[in-house]
Coordinates of C-alpha atoms and ligand atoms in Angstrom, one line a residue:
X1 CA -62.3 43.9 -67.5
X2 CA -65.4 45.2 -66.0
X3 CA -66.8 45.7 -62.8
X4 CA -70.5 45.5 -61.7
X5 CA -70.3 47.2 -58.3
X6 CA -73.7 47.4 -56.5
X7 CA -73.3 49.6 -53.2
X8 CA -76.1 49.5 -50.5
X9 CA -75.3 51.2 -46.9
X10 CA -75.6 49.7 -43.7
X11 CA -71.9 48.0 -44.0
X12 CA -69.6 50.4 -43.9
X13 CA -67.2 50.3 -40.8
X14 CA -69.0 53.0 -38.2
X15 CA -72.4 52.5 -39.8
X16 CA -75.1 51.5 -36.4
X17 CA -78.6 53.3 -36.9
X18 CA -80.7 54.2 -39.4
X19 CA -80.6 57.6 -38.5
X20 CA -76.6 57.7 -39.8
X21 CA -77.7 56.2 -43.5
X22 CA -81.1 57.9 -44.2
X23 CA -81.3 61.3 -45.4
X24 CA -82.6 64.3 -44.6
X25 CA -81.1 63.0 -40.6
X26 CA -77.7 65.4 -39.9
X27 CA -75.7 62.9 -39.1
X28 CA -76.7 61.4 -42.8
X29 CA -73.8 63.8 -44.8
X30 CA -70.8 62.5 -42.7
X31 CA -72.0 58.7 -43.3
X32 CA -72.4 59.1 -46.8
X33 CA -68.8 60.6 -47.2
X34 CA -67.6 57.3 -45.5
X35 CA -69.9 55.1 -47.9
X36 CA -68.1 57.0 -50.8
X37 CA -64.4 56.3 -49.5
X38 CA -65.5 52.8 -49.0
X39 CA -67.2 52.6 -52.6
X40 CA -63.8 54.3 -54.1
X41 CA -61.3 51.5 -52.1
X42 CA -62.9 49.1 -53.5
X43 CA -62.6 50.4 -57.6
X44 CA -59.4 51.5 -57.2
X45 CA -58.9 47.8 -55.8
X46 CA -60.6 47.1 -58.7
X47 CA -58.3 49.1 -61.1
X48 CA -55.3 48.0 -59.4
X49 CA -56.5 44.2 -60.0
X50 CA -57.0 44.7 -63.6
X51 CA -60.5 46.5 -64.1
X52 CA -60.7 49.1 -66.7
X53 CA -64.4 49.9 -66.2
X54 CA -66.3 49.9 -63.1
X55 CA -70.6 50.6 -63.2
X56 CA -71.9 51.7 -59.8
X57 CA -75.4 51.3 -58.9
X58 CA -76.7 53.1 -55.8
X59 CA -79.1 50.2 -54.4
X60 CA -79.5 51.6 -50.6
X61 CA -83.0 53.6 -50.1
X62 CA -84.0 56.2 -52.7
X63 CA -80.6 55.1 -54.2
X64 CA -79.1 58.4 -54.7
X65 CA -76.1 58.5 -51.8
X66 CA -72.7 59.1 -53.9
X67 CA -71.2 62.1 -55.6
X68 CA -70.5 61.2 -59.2
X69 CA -67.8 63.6 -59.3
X70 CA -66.3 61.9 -56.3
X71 CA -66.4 58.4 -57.9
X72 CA -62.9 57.0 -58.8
X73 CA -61.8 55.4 -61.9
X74 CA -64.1 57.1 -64.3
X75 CA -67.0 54.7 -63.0
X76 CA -69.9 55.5 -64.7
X77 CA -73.2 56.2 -62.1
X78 CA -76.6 54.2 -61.9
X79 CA -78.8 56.1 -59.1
X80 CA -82.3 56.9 -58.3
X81 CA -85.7 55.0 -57.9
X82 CA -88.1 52.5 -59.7
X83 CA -85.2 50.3 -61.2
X84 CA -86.9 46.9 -62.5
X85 CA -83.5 45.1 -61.6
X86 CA -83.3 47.3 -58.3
X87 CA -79.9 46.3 -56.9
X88 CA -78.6 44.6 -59.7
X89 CA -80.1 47.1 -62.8
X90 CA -77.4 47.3 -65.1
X91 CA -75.8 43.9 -64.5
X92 CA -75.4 41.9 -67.9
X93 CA -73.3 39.5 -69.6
X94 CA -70.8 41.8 -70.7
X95 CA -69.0 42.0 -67.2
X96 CA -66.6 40.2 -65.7
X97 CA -67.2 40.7 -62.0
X98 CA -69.8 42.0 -59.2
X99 CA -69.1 43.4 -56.1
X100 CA -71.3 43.9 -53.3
X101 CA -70.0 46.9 -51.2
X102 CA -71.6 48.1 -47.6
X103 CA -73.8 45.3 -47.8
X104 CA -75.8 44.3 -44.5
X105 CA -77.3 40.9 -42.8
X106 CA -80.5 39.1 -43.5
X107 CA -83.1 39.8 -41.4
X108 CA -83.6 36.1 -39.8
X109 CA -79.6 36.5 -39.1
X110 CA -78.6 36.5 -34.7
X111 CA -76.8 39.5 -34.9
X112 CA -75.7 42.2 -38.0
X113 CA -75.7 45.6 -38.0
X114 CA -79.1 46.7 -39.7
X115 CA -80.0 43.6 -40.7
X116 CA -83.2 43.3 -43.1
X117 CA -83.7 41.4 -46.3
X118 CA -85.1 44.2 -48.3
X119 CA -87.8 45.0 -46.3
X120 CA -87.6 44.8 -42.2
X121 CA -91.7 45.6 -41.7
X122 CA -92.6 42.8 -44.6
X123 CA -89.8 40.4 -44.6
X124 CA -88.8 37.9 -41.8
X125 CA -86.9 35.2 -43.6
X126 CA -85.7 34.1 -47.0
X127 CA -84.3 30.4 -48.4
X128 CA -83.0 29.9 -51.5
X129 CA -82.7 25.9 -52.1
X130 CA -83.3 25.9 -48.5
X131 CA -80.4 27.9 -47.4
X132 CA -81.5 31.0 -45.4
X133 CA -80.1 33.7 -47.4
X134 CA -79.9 37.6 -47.3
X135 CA -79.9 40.3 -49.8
X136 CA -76.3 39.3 -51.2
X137 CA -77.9 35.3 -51.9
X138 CA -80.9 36.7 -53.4
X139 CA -79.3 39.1 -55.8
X140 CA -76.4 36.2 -56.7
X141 CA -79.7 35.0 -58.8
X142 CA -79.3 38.3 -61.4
X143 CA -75.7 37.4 -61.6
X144 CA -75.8 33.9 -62.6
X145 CA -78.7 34.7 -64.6
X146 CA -76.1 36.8 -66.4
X147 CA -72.6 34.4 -66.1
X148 CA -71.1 37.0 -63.9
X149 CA -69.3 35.6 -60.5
X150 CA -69.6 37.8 -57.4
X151 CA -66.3 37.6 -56.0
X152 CA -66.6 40.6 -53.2
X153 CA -68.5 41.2 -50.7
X154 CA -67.8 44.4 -48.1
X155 CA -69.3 44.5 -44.8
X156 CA -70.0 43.5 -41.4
X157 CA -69.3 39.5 -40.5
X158 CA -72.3 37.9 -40.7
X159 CA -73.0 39.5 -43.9
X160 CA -69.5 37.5 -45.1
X161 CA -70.7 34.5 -43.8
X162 CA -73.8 34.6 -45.1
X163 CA -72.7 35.4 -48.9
X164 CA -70.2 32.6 -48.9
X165 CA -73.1 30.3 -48.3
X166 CA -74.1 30.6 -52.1
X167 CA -70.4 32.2 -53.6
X168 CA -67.8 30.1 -51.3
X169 CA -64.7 31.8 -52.9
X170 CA -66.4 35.3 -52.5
X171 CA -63.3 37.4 -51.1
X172 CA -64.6 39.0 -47.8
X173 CA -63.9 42.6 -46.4
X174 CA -65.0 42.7 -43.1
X175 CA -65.0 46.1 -41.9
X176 CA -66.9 45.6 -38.6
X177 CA -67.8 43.1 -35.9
X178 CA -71.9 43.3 -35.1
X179 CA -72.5 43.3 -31.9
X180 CA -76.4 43.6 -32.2
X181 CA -78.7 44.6 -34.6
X182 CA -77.5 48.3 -33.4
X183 CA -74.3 47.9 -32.3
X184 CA -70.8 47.0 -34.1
X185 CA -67.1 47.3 -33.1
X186 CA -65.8 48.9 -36.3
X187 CA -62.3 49.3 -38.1
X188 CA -60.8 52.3 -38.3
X189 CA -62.2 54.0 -41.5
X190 CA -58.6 54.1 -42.7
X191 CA -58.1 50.5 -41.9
X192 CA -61.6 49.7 -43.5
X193 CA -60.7 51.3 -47.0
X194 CA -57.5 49.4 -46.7
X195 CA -58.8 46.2 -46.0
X196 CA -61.5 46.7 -48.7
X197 CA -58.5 47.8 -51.4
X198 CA -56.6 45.2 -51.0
X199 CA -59.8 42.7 -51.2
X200 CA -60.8 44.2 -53.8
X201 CA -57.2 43.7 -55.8
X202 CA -57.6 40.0 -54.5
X203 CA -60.8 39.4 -56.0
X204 CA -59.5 40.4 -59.3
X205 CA -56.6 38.6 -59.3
X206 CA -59.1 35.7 -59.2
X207 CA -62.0 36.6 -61.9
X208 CA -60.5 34.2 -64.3
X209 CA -61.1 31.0 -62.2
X210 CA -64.0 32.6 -59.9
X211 CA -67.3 30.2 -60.3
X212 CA -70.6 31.2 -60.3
X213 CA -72.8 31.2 -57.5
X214 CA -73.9 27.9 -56.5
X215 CA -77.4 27.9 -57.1
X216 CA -79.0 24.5 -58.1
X217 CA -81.9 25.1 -61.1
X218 CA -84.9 25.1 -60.6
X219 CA -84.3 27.4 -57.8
X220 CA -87.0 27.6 -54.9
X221 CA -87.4 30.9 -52.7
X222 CA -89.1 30.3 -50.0
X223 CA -90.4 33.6 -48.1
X224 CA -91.7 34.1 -44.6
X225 CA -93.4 37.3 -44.3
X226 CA -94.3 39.1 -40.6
X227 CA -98.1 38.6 -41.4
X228 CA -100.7 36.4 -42.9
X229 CA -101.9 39.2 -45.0
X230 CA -98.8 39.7 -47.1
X231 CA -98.3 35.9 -47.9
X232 CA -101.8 36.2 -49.1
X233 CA -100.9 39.3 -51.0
X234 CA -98.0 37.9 -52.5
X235 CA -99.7 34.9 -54.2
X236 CA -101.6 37.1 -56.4
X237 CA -98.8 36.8 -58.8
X238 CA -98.5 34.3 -61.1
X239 CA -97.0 31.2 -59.8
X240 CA -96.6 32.1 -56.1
X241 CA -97.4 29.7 -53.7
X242 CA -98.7 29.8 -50.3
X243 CA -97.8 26.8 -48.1
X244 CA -98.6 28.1 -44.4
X245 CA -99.8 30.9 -43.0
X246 CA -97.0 33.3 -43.7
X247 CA -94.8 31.5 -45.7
X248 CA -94.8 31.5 -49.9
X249 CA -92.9 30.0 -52.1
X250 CA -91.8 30.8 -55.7
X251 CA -89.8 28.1 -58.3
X252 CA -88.1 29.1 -61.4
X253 CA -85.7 27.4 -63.3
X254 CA -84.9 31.1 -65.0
X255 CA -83.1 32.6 -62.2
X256 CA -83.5 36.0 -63.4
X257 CA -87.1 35.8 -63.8
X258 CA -87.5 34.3 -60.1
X259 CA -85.3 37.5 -58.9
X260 CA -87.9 39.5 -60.5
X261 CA -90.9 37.4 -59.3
X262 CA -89.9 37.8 -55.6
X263 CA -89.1 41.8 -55.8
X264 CA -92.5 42.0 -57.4
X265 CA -93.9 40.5 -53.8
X266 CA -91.3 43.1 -52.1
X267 CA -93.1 45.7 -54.0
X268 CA -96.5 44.6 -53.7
X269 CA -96.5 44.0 -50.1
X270 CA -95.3 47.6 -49.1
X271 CA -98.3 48.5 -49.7
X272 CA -100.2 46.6 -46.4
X273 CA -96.9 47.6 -44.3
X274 CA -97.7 49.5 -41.1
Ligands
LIG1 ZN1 -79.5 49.7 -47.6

């Protein structure tokens, strides 16, 4: 049995600011150690719910925020920049389960902690099949793409809600209750790692009869960036179109290849960010 698990940041239970998840800040160190905890309840979830191999990919910022040595149940370690499948890279038929730990809101969401979908000064809202969607709907592409189900998700409510929207049966930790887009009631970090164990555990217990995500092909993104300029940007690639002044949309009925043609406009549009 194995275990895709792709961590980000901005979910774990205490998480509020960027200043707590981006390094070099001080307060950086102490949140990363509770991002590892988190990242470690949920494989030895994992390993208690069957799993005999568990990948990790670092998908938050530079993508470099765990300690291998730290990393439970022998998981192997996919970190660092410039991945072409960015928070999916490694995902492929071979596994049995994803698991989307510390994940965060979409940016068009009322209230979650962090919320962005991939990139807060480019991005103001993403539908998939018309369903506005954040990072966790978006990636759900890579893993049916693949035939994997995505059967946990770890972080704040809205984040829950929001996966289920594509993956219904997704098993839910919810570690903290957003109050704002900078302010959360969170659990414990003892309860939290708990909560996501025992999720995790649950989520395995269900691989067998997990479906996929429920993502009708052709699939349709349709992205609303924060200026004119970067929906014009964005249609430079091949089969991108533009239907109003800051919305694009994208069609594919390969939904791996339409992953990779909207983080192509993720990428290309950092470049006129301010
Ligand atoms: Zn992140």
């Amino acid at each position: 049995m194995k275990v895709f698990l792709s961590s980000d940041m901005e979910g774990t239970a205490g998480v509020v600011d960027w200043s707590q998840c981006l390094a070099p800040q001080p307060e950086y160190q102490y949140y990363r150690g509770l991002l590892q905890d988190e990242v470690n309840a949920a494989i030895d979830g994992a390993m208690a719910g069957g799993a005999t191999e568990v990948l990790v990919n670092d998908s938050h910022s530079t993508m470099q925020n765990l300690r291998p040595d730290a990393l439970h149940g022998r998981a192997r370690y996919l970190s660092g920049r410039h991945k072409p499948m960015y928070m999916m890279q490694g995902l492929d038929p071979s596994f049995d389960a994803v698991f989307f730990v510390s994940y965060h809101g979409s940016m068009a969401s009322e209230a979650s902690t962090l919320s962005h979908t991939y990139n807060p000064r480019a991005i103001a809202r993403v539908r998939l099949n018309g369903i506005e969607v954040g990072e966790s709907g978006i990636n759900m592409l890579v893993a049916l793409g693949h035939g994997v189900p995505v059967v946990l998700v770890t972080g704040d409510d809205t984040t829950a809600e929001e996966a289920a929207r594509i993956s219904p049966a997704i098993v839910p930790a919810v570690v903290k209750h957003s109050v704002s887009r900078f302010a959360a009631e969170s659990l414990h970090p003892e309860e939290a790692k708990a909560l996501i164990e025992d999720a995790a555990r649950r989520a395995m217990e269900g691989v067998g009869s997990a479906a996929l995500p429920q993502i009708t092909l052709p699939a349709t993104l349709e992205v609303l960036f924060l200026t004119g300029d970067m929906a014009e940007m964005a249609t430079w690639i091949n089969g991108v179109q533009r239907v109003d002044a800051r919305t694009v949309t994208m069609s594919d009925d390969d939904p791996i290849r339409l992953f990779r043609t909207f983080i192509t406009t993720v990428l290309l549009t950092r470049a006129i960010v301010e």
